[in-house]
Structure formats: C-alpha cells, structure tokens
Amino acid sequence: MPANYVVGIDLGTTNSVVAYASLETEQAEVELLELPQLIAPHTIDSRHSLPSFVYLGGEAEKSQQALDLPWADQRDFAVGEIARRQSADAPDRTVGGAKSWLSHHKVDRQQDILPWNAPEGLPQISPVEATRRYLEHLAAAWNAKFPESSLQEQTVVLTVPASFDASARELTREAAQGAGLPDTLVLLEEPQAAVYAWLNHWGEKWRKQLKVNDRLLVCDVGGGTTDLTLVQVDEEGGELSLRRVAVGNHLLVGGDNMDLAMAFDVSTLFAEKGVNLDPWQSISLWHSCRAAKETLLQDENADAQPISVLGRGSKLIGGTVTVDVPRDRALKLLLDGFFPKCGADAHPERGHSSGFQELGLPYESDPAITRHLAAFLQAHRDEAEKPVTHVLFNGGVFKSDAFQDRLMEVLADWNTEAPQRLAGPHDLDYAVARGAAFYGWAKRHGGIRIRGGTARAYYIGVERAGLAIPGAPRPLNLVNVVPIGMEEGTSIHVPSQEVGLIVGETAKFRFFSSPIRKDDQPGQALSRWDEEEIAETDPLETLLPKDDAIQESSVPVTFESKITELGQLELWCVSPRTGGRWKLEFNVREDD
Amino acid sequence: MGRLGTALTLFFKILFNRETAEKAQAVLLLPAAGEAPAPTTKPEPPKPAEPPKPAVPRGVDALVLLAALQREARFLDLFQEDLSSFADAQIGAAVRDVHRDTKATLERIFGIERLRDEEEGTSIAVPAGFNPLELRLVGSVGATPPETARLVHAGWRATKCELPKWNGQPEAAKILAPAEAEV
C-alpha cells in the first residue's frame, strides 16, 4: 500500500506535537493529530500536544491497570500529561528533558541514568529509551486513528534542534526506529520547520514578503532551549531562493527558566511575610507564576498582580497565602534578566566555576538570550556584513508580546535599519510540526526548499607523529572531513595523509564539530583551534577484523565522508591499497 | 488488477468508508428497506479487535467531570469548605486561582460560548416562530409574541463535549481525588 500521508513530528524538549497532510490533495492541508493520553490514573483525554515526560510507576499501578491505554495493557509507565503532573509529586520517578540529555556528551546516553540521581532501587531508563517511548506513544496514537495507513508506511519528517550535531541526530534516529518509525525518516531542523510553516501560510505569495539579500533570523525559545538560525534570501535563475547560512549553539535556557526565576523571586516575597513554602507549594507557585507572567507583562494598567498559593490539604481557603507582585518588579526580573538591552558586541557572561561541578545538564550560566544572540550574530557576520532584516518568532515564550517587542528593540539598536517582524501568523506552539508536514508534502509535490547542507563542519582528531613525552598525551591534529554546507546526497574523498589502523583492534578517533568555521576545506589540518569555535563530540570507532586479504598488522587508510539523502552523516575508513572500507560508528559511551 | 485485488480493494473501501459501503449495499445487495440504511455487516477486521470494554454505566461521565475539576482547579476543595469562618478577602484570594483554572477546564471540555452576541439590556428582535429552547420570553408575554424584547441574559452554549474517557472499573470512578500522604 503506498504512503498516503506525510506526518510531521515535533519532538520537543517539553512538548511533542504531530501534524499531518494527505499527499493526495492539490494543496497542502495540514492538520494536527489528537493525541490521546492519560491525564490521571484510568483517565484518558486527547490533547494536541504530548508533554515529553515519562512516569516510571510501580507494580501496584500495573496490576490495577491504572496506566493502561486503549492500545496497551498492563503498563508500568506512562508518558504525557499524567507524567508531567507526576513530576511535581514524584520527581524521583519522573523523567523529563530527555532531549537535552541526548546532546550531552559527558554521559552515556544508552545507559539507564534518568531520572538523574534517582534513589537506589527506583527504576531508571536511558535518554534514548525515554525518547523512544515518546515516539512510540505518538506512533500508537497515529495508528489508532489511521489503522489502515500505519505510520511505518507513511512519509515521516521528524524535527531536531538545528544545534543537534551528528551524534545527537544519530541517537534520535535510533530511538525513532525503535519506536516503529519508518527507515525513510527524514530529520529536519526545527527553525527551518518554522519557516516552512510560514511558507505554507503564504503559498507563492511569500515572494512578495522578502527580497534578494534579505536575512531572516529565526528565534526559537521553547520551554527548555533556545535555538537560533539565520536564513539568507538568494536569487537563482531569476527566482528567489532560501539558504540556511548559520545555526547557533545548543543553549539550555528557555521559558521554564523564566517561570522558575519568577517563582524564586516571589518566594522571597512570601519569605518577607514570614511564609516559608514547602516543596509542593513551590511547584504550585511555579504554576501560578506562569499564568501571572503573561498578565503582568501584557496589562500595562496593572500595577501589581496578586499571586496566591493555595492551602495544601482539602482546607483550601484557610491555607491560602497571597502576595502582591508589583509589575515593575516582574518586568525588571524577566525582561532585564532574559532579554537585557546590550550592545551588538556583547558576549554571554561566563559562569563562576564553583570548584566542584555537578554532572547534571550544562545549563547556561548566562540566561540573557539577547547576549547569546549578539554572540551568534558576531560569529556569523560574513564579509558583506548583511544585517538581519526580518525576524520569525517561535516557541511559547513569545506569547508575551513584551518579549517580542524587546527583542525587536534590541535588534533595531544594533542595525542602521530596524528589522521587521516577518508578516503573517507566528504559530508559536504548532509551527514546527506543521512546517515539518508541509516540508514533506512540498518535497513530494515540488515546492520551495531551504538549501544549506550541513550546519556544521566535522573534524577527526589524528595524533601527530613526534617524540612521545611520558605522561603527556600526543599532540592532536584536527583533519576536516565535512565542510559546512555539504549537501545531502554527496560524498567526499578526504585528501589527507594516511593513518595506520591496527588490524584486529578497535580504532578510536576523537571527533569534533564547529558551526562557525566556514572556510575549512576537506583534508585541511588544524594544529591549534579555539575551544569557542570547535567543540568535541562523541568519539568514533571502527574495528578492522583480521581476514585473509590483510597480511600486515596495520593498514594505512584515508577517510571518506558522505551525507545521505536522508541527511545522515556517514564516515568511512578506506584503504587505497586493498580497497577495503570500514564504517566509523559513534561511541556514545561515557569517556573513561 | 485481478479479481482478488479488486475484491480486497473493495473490501477495505467498504470497511473504512461509509459512503462506499452504502453505495455497495445499494448496488450489490437488496435495496435498503425504509429510510434507515441497515448497518453494514462487518467482516473480520484485519487486525485483532480490541477486547470489548465493559459498557460505561450511567453517571460515570459526571464523576469524571468532577474529578477533572478537582484535579485541575481544586473545585471540590473550595465548594466543600465551610465559608462562615473566613473573611471575604481571604475567600477572594483563594477563589481567584480556582476560578482561573475552573474556567480553563470548562473551556477545554465544553468550549462555552454566549448564546447571544448582543449586549444585555438592549433590545433584540424576536422572530416569528423562534426556537423556545434558545430564547425564553419572560415577563408579561401576551397571546402573540412581541417583535422585540429586552435581552436580560445572553444565555450559554457548549460548542463541544469532550470529556476525558474513563478506562477503569466504574466503581473506582467514585474516587474523585485520592487521599495524599507524604513520605
């Protein structure tokens, strides 16, 4: 049976959304999939988003069938709304933020490490497994609605942060395949998907909104992460075309940080009144702050907003405590804390190294999104110094206009000409899923494609020959194997010196990437580099098995890189002499 | 396409598309008696059928709604409380949150809208043969309804009814909120 639909999946850090369009229609008609999920034990409701949380239950819930779904019996875990709620009441049994862990190279993402720091004896799962369970739920919801068009047989587009490097993408793909998504799965960068949603809105008329040499900044601030992308408008054969020219680093700062910052601030107001909140009340305060945030930022007439924390027990009124939060205090905290005015030459402030650092997620030490933005634009200022002309917003944070306005103000300060907010709807919650579906649809029906190739350059670390100094590691050369902008469906034979692989042993290579170094060509070797520019990712390894064709104890090889049609990066060691080829695989295990 | 192919194609079309099923019935089977088309006899579905869930007894939906309001908005905690011992300001502080969350929950489940868009207090037209379910005339209504009347209440309407589904034993639905104990 041929594929009937294209399905776009936005696998978010805090929420996942599925959109789809029939491939049989003339125009792309993108709709959101209802996602049935548990919201309480035994209680199933449908929502347009699935909170990306897993609750790891116990035997009691399994035998009571409290966590069962229409498509699954005897469950001892649950994903979605019920799990998000449990994260407040039972944090030791709830996994959240698995996506941020996927790109965290300091831990083994195949190992059962989540919930992080769970007490002895409680169940844990790996970040990949958590991701697989979200995707499996989404797939089951699809299959329940379209039993005759199983997801396995549809065209599926899954979005990932633009800042995800090759190994994080590979892990996402692995989770997707484990969840029953098709092998033909295409990965699309989230900010690009937001642009596709905008393109779908305008149809061919988008060409009236932008002109040659315009530069579009996609600013995506979600619950947990900030993702920045620059798209350039070019002209090709008299037609406008779009090219993604830069992506930012993976920034772990988002809306949740804002709500937490405000909750922390308000809790000091409670403390001034002599009220100390227990952990449960703090969570409830967090919830209240999220709601109050929008009122306070929006309503210019409100001098203050009362924020209450309800009594914990069934005695609701007697236990309720309230403080008035002045509007200017909230404005200062949120706007100046997260979107401070700063110069175009600003840099994020480095955190204080506190002597010992916990191995948790590497949250940004500077929450100022505008300073991260300034650094991003400085790193990607090309010769022509083209300024940003348009901005597309994405992510729930921008529901508060005050944040959009502040960002536009700051950008106007940096440029001689103030950029514009891109005309048309900025669908902050669902644009990524909708855009992903439209991308798949346009791919089939022939429509505008954003070009750009790989967002990062990749380097293999090769030890330099030379005198070994006892106790010191051999000096390292980085050899470029993938330049920025390498297109899908192409491969490169890297013209570098040969490296000797020892037969019968696993060869390990350190592996690095950079979203910034645009001029490095394949084969180019670097002996020094700036750690701000080039970051180490997971190592690569390959094993040369002993076989009859190989007589020597080591084989000299060079490298070959390939970007598949589906956007996957493949690296091979090839032996010019024997013609042998060995694929390099990521090793995501913890460093020794 | 061979006969088997045709048969399978028709099989799935008839199974999954009501229109096709009705057409097939009209053309291939006896003309449906009366106006109501007889339900299609369902052949074995291609996938194992879900085990039949026990029919939901009457009233479970109402319990699910109460539980939802308590869970989302602490509705029962507020309405079960004795107000006599509290000052109005104290009640107000608590109600604000319960109100916000109750409203959001009702909105999500029922999509509640005003029935009339006109301002209350203004005069509205009363068309001949108006629907008495949607408009109730109060006051001194004569034998023939007037052409206009003053709107005193704009009315409410649910635009949907999307209650959460209960997936457990009916008796267990009576637990509107579990007791909580901290360890």
CSV table of C-alpha atoms in Angstrom, one decimal, chain A residues 37 46 119 147 163 348 357 409 498 517 521 523 534 561 580 582:
chain,number,residue,atom,x,y,z
A,37,GLN,CA,-3.0,10.2,26.7
A,46,SER,CA,-7.0,13.9,23.9
A,119,PRO,CA,17.5,7.0,44.8
A,147,PRO,CA,-5.5,1.8,11.3
A,163,SER,CA,22.1,22.8,17.1
A,348,PRO,CA,27.4,35.9,27.3
A,357,GLN,CA,30.5,21.0,39.3
A,409,GLU,CA,14.1,46.9,20.0
A,498,GLU,CA,47.2,8.1,5.5
A,517,ARG,CA,34.5,27.7,10.6
A,521,GLN,CA,38.1,22.5,3.4
A,523,GLY,CA,41.7,17.4,4.3
A,534,ILE,CA,35.3,23.9,17.8
A,561,SER,CA,32.5,11.2,4.2
A,580,GLY,CA,38.6,-2.3,2.0
A,582,TRP,CA,35.2,0.2,7.3
